[in-house]
mmCIF file of C-alpha atoms in Angstrom:
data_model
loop_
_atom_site.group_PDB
_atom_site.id
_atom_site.type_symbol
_atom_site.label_atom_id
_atom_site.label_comp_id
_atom_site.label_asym_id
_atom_site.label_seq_id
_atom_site.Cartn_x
_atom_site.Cartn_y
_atom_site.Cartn_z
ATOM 1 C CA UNK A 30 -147.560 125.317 -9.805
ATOM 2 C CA UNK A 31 -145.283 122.251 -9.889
ATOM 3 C CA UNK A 32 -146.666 119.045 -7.794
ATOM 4 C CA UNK A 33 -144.607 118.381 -4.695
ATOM 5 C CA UNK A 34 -142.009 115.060 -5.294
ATOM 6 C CA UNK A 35 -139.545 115.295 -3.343
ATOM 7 C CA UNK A 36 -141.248 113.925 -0.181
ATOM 8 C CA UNK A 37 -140.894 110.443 -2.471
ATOM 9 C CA UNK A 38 -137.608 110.249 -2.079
ATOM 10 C CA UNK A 39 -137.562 108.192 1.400
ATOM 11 C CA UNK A 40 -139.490 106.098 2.761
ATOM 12 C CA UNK A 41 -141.641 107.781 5.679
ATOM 13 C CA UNK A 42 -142.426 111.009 3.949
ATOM 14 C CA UNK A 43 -144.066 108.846 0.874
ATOM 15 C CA UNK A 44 -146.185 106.945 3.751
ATOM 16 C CA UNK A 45 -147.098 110.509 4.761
ATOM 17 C CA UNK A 46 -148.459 111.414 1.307
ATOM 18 C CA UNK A 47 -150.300 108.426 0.390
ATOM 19 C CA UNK A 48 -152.060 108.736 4.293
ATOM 20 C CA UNK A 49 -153.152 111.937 3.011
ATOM 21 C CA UNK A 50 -153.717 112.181 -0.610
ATOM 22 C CA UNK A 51 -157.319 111.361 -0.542
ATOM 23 C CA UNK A 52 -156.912 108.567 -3.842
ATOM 24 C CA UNK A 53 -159.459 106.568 -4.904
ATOM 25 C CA UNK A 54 -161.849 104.935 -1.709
ATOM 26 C CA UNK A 55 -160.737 101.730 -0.375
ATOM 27 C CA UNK A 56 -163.899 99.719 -1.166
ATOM 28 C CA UNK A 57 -163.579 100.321 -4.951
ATOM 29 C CA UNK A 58 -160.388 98.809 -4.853
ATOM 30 C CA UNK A 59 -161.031 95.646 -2.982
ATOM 31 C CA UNK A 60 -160.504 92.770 -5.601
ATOM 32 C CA UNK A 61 -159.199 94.392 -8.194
ATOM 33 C CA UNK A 62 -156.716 92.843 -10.955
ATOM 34 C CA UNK A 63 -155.163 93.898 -14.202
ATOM 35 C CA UNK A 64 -155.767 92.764 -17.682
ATOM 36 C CA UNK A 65 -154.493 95.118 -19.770
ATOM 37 C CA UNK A 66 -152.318 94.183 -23.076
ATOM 38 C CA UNK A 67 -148.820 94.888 -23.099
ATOM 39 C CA UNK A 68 -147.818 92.349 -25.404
ATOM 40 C CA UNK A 69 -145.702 94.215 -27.932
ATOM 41 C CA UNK A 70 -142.357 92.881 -27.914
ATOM 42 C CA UNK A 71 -140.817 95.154 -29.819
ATOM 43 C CA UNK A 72 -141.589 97.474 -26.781
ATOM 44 C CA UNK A 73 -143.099 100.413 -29.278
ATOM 45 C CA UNK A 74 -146.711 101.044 -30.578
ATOM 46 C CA UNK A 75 -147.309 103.002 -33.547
ATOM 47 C CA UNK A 76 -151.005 104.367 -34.401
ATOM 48 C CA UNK A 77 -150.550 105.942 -37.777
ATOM 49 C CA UNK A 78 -153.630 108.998 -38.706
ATOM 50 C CA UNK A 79 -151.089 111.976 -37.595
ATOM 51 C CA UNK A 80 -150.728 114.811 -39.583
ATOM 52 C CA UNK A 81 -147.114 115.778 -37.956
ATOM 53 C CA UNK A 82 -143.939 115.833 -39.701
ATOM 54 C CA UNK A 83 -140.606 114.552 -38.311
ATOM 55 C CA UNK A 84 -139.885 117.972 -36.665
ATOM 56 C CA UNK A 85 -142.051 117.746 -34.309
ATOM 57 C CA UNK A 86 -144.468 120.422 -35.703
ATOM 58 C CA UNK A 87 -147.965 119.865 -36.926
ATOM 59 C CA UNK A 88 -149.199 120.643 -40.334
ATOM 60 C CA UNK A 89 -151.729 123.272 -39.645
ATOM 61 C CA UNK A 90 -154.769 121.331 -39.120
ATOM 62 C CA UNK A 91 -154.950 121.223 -35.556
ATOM 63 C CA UNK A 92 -158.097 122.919 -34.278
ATOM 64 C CA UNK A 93 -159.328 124.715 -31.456
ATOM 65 C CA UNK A 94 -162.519 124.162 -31.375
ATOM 66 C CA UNK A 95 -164.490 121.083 -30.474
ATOM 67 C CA UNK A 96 -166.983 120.995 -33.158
ATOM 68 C CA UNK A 97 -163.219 120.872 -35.844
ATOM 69 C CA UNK A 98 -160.823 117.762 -35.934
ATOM 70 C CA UNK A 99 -157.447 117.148 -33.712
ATOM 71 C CA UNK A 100 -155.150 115.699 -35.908
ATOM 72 C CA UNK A 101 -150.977 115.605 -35.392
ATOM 73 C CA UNK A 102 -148.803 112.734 -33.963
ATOM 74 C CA UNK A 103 -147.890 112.152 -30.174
ATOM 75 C CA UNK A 104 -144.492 110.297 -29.335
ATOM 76 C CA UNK A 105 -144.570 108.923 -25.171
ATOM 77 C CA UNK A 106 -141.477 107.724 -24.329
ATOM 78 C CA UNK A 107 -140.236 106.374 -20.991
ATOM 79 C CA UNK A 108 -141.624 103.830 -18.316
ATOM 80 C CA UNK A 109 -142.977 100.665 -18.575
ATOM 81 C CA UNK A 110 -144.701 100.228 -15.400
ATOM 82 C CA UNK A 111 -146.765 103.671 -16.937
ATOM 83 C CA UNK A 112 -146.783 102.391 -20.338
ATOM 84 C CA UNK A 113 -150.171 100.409 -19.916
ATOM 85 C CA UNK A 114 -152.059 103.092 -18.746
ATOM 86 C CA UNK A 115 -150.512 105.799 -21.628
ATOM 87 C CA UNK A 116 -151.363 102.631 -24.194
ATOM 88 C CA UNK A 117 -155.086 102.616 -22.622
ATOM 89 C CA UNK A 118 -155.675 106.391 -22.339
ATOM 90 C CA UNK A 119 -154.298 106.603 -26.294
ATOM 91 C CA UNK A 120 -156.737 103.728 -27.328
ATOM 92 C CA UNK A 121 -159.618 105.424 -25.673
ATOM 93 C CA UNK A 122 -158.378 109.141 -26.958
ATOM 94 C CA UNK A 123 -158.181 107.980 -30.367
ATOM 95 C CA UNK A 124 -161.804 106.694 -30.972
ATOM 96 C CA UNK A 125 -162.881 110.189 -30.646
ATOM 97 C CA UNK A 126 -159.647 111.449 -32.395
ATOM 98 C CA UNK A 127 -159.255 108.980 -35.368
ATOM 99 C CA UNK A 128 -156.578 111.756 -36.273
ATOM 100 C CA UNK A 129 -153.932 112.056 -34.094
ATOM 101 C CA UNK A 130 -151.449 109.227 -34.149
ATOM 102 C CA UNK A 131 -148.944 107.720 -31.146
ATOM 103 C CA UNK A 132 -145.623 106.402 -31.127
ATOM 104 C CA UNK A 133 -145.340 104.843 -27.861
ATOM 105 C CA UNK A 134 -142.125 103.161 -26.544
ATOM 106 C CA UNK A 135 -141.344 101.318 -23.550
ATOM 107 C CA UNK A 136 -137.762 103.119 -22.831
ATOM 108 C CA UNK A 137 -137.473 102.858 -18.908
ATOM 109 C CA UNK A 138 -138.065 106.242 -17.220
ATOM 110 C CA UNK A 139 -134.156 107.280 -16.957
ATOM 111 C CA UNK A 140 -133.477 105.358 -20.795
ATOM 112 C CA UNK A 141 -136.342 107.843 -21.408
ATOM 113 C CA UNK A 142 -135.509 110.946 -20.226
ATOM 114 C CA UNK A 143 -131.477 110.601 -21.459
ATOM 115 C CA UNK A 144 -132.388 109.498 -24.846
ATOM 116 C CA UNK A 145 -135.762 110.648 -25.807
ATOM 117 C CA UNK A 146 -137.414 112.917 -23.784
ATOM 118 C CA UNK A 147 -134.248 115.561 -23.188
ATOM 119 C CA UNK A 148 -132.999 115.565 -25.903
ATOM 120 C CA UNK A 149 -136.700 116.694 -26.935
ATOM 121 C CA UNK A 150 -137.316 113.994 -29.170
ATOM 122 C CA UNK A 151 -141.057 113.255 -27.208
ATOM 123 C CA UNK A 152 -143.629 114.996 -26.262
ATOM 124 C CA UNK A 153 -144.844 112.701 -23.104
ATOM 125 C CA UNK A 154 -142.213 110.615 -20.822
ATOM 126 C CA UNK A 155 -143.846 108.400 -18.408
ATOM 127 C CA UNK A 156 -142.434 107.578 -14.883
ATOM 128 C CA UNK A 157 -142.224 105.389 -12.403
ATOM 129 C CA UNK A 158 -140.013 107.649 -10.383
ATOM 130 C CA UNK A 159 -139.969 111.532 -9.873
ATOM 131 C CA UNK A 160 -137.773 113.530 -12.502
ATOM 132 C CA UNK A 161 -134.279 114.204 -11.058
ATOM 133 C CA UNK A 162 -133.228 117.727 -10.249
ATOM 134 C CA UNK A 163 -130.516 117.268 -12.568
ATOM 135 C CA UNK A 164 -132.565 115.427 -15.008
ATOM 136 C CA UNK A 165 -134.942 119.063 -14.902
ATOM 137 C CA UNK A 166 -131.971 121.226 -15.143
ATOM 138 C CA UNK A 167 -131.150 119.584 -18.481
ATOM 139 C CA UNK A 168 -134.715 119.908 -19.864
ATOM 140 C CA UNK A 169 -133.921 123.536 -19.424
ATOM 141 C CA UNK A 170 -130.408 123.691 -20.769
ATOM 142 C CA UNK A 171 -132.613 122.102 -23.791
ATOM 143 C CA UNK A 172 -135.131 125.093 -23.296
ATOM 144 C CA UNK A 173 -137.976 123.840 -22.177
ATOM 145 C CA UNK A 174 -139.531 122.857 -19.061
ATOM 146 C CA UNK A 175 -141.009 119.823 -18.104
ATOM 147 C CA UNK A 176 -144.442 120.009 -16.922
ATOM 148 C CA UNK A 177 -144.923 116.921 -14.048
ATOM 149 C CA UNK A 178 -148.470 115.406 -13.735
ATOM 150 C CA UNK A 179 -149.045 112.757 -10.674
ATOM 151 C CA UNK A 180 -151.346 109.904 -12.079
ATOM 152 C CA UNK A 181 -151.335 106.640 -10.064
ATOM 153 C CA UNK A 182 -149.823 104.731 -7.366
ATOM 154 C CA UNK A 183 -147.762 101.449 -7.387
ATOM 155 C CA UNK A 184 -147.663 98.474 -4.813
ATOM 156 C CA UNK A 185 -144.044 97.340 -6.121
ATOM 157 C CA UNK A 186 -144.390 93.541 -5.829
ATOM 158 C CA UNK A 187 -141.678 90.764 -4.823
ATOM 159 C CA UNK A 188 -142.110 87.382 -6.124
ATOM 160 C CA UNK A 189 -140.307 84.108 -5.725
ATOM 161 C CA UNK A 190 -141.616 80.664 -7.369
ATOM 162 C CA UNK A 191 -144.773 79.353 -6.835
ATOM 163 C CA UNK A 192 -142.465 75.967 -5.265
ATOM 164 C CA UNK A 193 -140.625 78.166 -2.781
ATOM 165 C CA UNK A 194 -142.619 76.552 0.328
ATOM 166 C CA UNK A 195 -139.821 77.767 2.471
ATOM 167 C CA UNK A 196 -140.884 81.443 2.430
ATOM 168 C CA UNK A 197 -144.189 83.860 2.044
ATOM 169 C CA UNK A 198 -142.990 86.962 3.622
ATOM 170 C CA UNK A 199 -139.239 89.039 3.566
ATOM 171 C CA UNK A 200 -138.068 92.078 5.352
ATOM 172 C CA UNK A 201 -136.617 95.326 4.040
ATOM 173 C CA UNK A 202 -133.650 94.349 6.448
ATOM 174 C CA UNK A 203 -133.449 91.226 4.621
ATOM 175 C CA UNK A 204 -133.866 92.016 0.745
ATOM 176 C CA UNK A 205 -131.192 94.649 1.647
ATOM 177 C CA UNK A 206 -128.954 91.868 2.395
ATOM 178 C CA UNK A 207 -129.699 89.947 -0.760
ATOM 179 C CA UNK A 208 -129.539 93.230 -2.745
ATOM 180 C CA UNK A 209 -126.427 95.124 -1.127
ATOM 181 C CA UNK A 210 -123.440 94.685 -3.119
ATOM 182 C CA UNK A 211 -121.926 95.001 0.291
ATOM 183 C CA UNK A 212 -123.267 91.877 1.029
ATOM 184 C CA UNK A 213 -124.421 89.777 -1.705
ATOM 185 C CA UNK A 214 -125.217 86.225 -0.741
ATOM 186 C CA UNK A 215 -125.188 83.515 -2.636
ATOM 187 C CA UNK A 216 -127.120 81.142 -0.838
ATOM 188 C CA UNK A 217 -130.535 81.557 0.755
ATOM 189 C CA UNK A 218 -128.713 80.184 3.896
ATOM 190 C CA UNK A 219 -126.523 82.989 3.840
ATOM 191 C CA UNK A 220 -129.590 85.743 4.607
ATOM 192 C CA UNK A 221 -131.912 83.551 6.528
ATOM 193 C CA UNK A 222 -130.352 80.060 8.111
ATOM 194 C CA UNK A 223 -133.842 78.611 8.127
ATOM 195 C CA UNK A 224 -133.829 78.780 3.980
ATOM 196 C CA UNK A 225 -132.571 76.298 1.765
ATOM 197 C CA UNK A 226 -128.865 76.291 1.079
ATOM 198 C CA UNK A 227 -129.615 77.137 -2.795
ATOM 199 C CA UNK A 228 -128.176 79.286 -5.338
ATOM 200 C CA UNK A 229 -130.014 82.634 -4.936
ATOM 201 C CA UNK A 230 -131.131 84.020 -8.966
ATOM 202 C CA UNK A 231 -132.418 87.102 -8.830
ATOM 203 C CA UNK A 232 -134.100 88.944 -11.527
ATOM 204 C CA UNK A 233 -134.995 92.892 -11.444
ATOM 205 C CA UNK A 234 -135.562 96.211 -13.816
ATOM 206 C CA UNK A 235 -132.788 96.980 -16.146
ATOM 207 C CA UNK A 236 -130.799 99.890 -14.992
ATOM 208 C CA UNK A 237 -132.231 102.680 -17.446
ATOM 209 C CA UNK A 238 -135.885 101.668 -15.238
ATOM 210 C CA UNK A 239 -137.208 104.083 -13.406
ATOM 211 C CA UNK A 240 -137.985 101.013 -11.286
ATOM 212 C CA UNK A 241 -134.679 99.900 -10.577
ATOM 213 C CA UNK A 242 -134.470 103.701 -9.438
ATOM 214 C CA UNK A 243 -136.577 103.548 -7.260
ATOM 215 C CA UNK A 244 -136.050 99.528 -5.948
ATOM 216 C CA UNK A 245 -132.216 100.638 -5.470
ATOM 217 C CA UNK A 246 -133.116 103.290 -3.162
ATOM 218 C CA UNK A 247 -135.410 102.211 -1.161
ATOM 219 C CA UNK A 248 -134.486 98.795 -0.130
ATOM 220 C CA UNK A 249 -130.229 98.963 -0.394
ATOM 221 C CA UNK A 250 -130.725 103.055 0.573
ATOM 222 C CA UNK A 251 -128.250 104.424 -2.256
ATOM 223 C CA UNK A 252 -129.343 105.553 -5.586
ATOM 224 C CA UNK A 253 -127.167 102.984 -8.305
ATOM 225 C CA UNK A 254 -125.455 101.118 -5.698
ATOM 226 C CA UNK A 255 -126.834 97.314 -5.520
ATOM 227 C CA UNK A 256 -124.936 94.424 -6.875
ATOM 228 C CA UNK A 257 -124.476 93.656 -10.249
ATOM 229 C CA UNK A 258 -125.032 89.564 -11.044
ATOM 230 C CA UNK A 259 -128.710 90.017 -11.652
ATOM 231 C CA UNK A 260 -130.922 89.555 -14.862
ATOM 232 C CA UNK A 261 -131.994 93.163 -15.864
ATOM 233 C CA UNK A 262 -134.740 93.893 -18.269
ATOM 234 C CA UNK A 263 -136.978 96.522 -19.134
ATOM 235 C CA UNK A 264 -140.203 93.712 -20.319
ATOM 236 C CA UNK A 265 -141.469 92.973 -16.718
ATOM 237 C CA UNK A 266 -143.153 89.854 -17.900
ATOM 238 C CA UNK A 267 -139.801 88.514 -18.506
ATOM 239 C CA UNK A 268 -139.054 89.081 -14.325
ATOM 240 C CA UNK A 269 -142.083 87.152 -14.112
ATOM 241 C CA UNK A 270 -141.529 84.239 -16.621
ATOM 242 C CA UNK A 271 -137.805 84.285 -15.100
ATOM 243 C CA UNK A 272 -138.720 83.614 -11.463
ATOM 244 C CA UNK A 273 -141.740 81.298 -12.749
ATOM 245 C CA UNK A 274 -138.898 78.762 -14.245
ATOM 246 C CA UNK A 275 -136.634 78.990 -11.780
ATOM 247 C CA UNK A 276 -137.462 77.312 -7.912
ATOM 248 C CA UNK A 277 -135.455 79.627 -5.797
ATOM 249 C CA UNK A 278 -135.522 82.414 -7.745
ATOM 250 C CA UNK A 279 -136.553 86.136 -6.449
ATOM 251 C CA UNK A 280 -137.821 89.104 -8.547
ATOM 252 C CA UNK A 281 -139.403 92.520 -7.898
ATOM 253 C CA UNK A 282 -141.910 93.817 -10.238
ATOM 254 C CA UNK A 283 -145.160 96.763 -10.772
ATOM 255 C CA UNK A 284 -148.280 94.905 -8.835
ATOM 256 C CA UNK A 285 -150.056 95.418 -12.444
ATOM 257 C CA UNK A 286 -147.667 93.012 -13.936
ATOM 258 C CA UNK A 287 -148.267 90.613 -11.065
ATOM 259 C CA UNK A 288 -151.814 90.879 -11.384
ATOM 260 C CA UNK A 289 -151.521 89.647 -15.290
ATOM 261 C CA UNK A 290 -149.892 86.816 -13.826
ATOM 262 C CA UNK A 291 -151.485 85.719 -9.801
ATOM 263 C CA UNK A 292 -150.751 81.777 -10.647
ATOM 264 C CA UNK A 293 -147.329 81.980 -12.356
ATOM 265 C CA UNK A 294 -145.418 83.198 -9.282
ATOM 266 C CA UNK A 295 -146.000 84.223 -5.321
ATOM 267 C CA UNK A 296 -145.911 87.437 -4.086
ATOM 268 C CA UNK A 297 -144.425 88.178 -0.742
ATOM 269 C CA UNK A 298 -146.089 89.734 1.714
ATOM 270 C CA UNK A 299 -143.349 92.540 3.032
ATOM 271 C CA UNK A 300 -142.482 94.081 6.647
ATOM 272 C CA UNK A 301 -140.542 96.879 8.089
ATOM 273 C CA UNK A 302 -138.570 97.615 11.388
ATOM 274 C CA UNK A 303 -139.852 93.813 12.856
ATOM 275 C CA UNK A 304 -143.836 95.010 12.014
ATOM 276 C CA UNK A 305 -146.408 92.647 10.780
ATOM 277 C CA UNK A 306 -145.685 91.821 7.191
ATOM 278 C CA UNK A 307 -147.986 93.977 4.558
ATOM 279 C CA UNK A 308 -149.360 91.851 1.434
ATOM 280 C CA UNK A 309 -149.392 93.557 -1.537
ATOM 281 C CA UNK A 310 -152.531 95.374 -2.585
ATOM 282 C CA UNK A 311 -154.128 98.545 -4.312
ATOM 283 C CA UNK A 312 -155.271 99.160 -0.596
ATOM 284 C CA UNK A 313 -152.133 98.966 1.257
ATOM 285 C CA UNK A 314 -150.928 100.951 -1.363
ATOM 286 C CA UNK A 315 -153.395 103.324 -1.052
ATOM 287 C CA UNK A 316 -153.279 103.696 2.573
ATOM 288 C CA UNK A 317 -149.263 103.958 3.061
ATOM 289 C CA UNK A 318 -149.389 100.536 4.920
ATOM 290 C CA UNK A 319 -147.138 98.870 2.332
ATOM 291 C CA UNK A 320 -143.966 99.475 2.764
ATOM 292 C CA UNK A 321 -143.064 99.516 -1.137
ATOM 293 C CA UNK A 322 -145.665 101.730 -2.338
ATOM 294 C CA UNK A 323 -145.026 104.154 -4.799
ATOM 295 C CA UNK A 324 -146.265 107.100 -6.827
ATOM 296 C CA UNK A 325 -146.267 107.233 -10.853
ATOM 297 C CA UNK A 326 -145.708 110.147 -13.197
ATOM 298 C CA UNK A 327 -146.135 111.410 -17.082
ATOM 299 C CA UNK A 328 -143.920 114.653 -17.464
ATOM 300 C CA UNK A 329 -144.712 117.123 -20.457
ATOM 301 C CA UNK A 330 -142.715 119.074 -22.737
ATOM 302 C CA UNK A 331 -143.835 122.742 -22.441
ATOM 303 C CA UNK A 332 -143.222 123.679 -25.142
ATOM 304 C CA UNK A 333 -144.923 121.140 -27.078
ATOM 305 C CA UNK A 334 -147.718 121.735 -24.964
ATOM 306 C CA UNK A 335 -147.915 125.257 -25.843
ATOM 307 C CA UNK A 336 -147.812 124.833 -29.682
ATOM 308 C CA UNK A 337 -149.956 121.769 -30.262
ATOM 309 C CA UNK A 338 -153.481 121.585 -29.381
ATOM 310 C CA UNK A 339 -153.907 118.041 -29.744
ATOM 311 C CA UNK A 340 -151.327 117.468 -27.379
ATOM 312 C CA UNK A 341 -152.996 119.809 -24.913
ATOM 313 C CA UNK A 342 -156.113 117.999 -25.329
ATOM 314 C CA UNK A 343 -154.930 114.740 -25.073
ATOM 315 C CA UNK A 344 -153.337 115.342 -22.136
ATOM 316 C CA UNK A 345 -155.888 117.085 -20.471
ATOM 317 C CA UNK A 346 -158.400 113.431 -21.178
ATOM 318 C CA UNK A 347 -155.229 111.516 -19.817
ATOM 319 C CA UNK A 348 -155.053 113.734 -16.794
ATOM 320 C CA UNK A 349 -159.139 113.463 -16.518
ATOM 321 C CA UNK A 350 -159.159 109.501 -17.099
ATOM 322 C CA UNK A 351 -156.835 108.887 -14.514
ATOM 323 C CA UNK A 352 -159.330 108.612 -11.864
ATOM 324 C CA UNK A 353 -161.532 106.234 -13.405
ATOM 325 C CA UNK A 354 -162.423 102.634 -12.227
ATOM 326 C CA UNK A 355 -159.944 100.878 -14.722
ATOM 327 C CA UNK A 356 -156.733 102.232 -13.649
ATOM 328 C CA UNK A 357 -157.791 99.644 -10.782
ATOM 329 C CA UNK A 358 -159.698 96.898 -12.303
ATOM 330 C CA UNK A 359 -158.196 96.815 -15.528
ATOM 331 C CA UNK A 360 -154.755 97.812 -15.124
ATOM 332 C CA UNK A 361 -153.820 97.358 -11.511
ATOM 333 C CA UNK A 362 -152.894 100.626 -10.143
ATOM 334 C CA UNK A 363 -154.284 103.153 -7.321
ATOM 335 C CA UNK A 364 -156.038 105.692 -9.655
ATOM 336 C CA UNK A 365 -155.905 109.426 -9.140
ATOM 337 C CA UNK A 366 -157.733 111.282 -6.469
ATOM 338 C CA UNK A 367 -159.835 114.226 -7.507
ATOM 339 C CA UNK A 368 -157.142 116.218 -5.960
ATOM 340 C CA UNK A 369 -154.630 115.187 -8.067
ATOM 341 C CA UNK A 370 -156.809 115.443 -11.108
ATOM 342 C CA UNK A 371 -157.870 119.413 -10.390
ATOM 343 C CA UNK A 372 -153.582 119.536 -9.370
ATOM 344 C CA UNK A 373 -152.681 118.400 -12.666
ATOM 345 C CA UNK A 374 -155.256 120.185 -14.577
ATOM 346 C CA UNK A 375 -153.870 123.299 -12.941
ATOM 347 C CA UNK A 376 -150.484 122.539 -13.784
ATOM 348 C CA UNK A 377 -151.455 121.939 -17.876
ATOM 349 C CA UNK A 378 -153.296 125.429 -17.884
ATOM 350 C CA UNK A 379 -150.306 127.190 -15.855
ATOM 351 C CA UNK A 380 -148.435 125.169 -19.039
ATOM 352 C CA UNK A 381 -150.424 126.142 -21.653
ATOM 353 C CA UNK A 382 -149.557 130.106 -20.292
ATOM 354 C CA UNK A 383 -146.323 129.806 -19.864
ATOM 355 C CA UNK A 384 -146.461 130.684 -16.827
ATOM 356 C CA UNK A 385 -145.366 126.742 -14.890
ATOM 357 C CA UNK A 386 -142.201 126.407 -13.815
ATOM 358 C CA UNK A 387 -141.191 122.886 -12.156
ATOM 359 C CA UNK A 388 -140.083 122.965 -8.514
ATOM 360 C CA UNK A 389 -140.154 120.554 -5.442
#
């Protein structure tokens, strides 16, 4: 049975969720920060030892047993705010499975689904936004269905420069005014009369991000509509090294990719409605407090999963290391609950069967 998404798609019924998910306890998170590598530029990482050919289909030595070897290649397409935690979980999957090989890419969720995943060129897509209903509907005009597993939650950050001594908090009322094409100031005096009269630069996710996606709808309110004079990019430690060079500069970025860099740029804490602005943290995150908290996805090809039992087994470890310590400590995310682990390992099993079919 498919995992319910659609109550991400505004604001209050996400708050809902994340009040009652049950993810990881608050006093693990305290503290945490993220170190993990994402340094590959070319925005791909290949671990050869697969046994797969270019079709997709494995050679025959898969096995089904644990005392016999995995062996086959896994291609994970899609997000970039997932991307450390698939590039983690692979790392850890492969010291036990010296055999199977991954071809990770850092695609953007929608640059993943349109030109990767759908067209059934991966086996994994990561997220950082639930799968569109017309994004499923294609999947199946492609005949197969894609399988949706719940991992992690994100405290999306906003950051200005480290200088910018005129401001430590911002609005939702007020980054829709700087992000509303309807509006679109040019000046930090035009939003706020008490901020400099300086250029506003803004820097954000590149339109194929499932990021942007989300960003988009949840501060301007419309899906695609913000304004268009702003430096897009799918490496978020570009945002970062963007708004660190530039004094009155603003960015948004995933809180893990602020964590790899707490003295290059400020976060802002963030308010809603005229309440007391939220700093962003794994705990307001957690508890729904922040008001740009959101959740993060991998989506399966069923198919794949069906005839490949290294992908099944990999993806049942991914599904089972999601709730461990690092997702927080090491990465910078709200790990899963045990709830969302035994949800997700239902949904791979109803998979494996044949018997899931996505719904909302």
């Amino acid at each position: 049975m498919a995992q319910d998404s659609e109550q991400f798609s505004d604001v209050v019924s996400r708050r809902k969720f994340l009040l009652t998910s049950g993810v990881a306890g608050v006093a693990g998170l305290a503290g945490c920060t993220g170190n993990s590598d994402t340094s590959d530029s070319s925005g791909s990482e290949s671990n050869n030892g697969g046994n797969e050919g270019n079709d997709g289909s494995t050679d025959g030595n898969d096995k089904t047993t644990e005392s016999q070897t995995l062996s086959g290649d896994i291609r994970i397409s899609g997000s970039s705010t997932v991307y450390p935690v698939a590039q983690e979980v692979s790392r850890q999957f492969q010291q036990d499975h010296s055999e199977v090989g991954f071809n990770l890419t850092r695609d953007g969720s929608s640059g993943g689904f349109k030109n990767v995943f759908i067209p059934g060129d991966s086996d994994i897509n990561n997220s950082s936004r639930p799968i569109a209903d017309k994004e499923v509907q294609q999947c199946r005009d492609n005949g197969f269905e894609p399988v949706e597993f719940f991992i992690a939650q994100d405290a999306l950050t906003i950051i200005v420069n480290n200088e910018a001594d005129f401001i430590d908090s911002i609005s939702l009322e007020d980054l829709k005014t700087i992000w509303s094409p309807d509006t679109a100031p040019k000046m930090w005096s035009d939003v706020n009369s008490d901020w400099p009269n300086e250029p506003l630069d803004l820097y954000g996710a590149a339109t194929t991000s499932g990021t942007f996606d989300y960003f988009t709808e949840a501060v301007v309110g419309k899906e695609g509509k913000i304004r268009g004079d702003f430096e897009g990019t799918e490496e978020d430690d570009l945002i970062a090294q963007g708004v660190q060079g530039n004094k009155y500069a603003m960015g948004y970025l995933p809180f893990a990719y602020y964590t790899n860099n707490p003295d290059s740029v400020k976060a802002l804490s963030v308010s809603e409605g005229g309440s007391k602005p939220v700093e962003p943290s794994l705990k307001a995150a957690q508890s729904g407090n922040y008001p740009l908290a959101r959740p993060l996805f991998f989506y399966a090809n069923m198919n794949k999963l069906q005839q490949k039992n290294h992908l099944q087994e990999f993806v049942r470890f991914y599904v089972n290391e999601a709730d461990e310590d690092y997702i927080a400590n090491e990465i910078g995310y709200v790990p899963s609950s045990k709830q969302m682990v035994e949800d997700n390992l239902n949904n791979l099993e109803a998979a494996i069967a044949g018997e899931y079919e996505f719904s909302r």
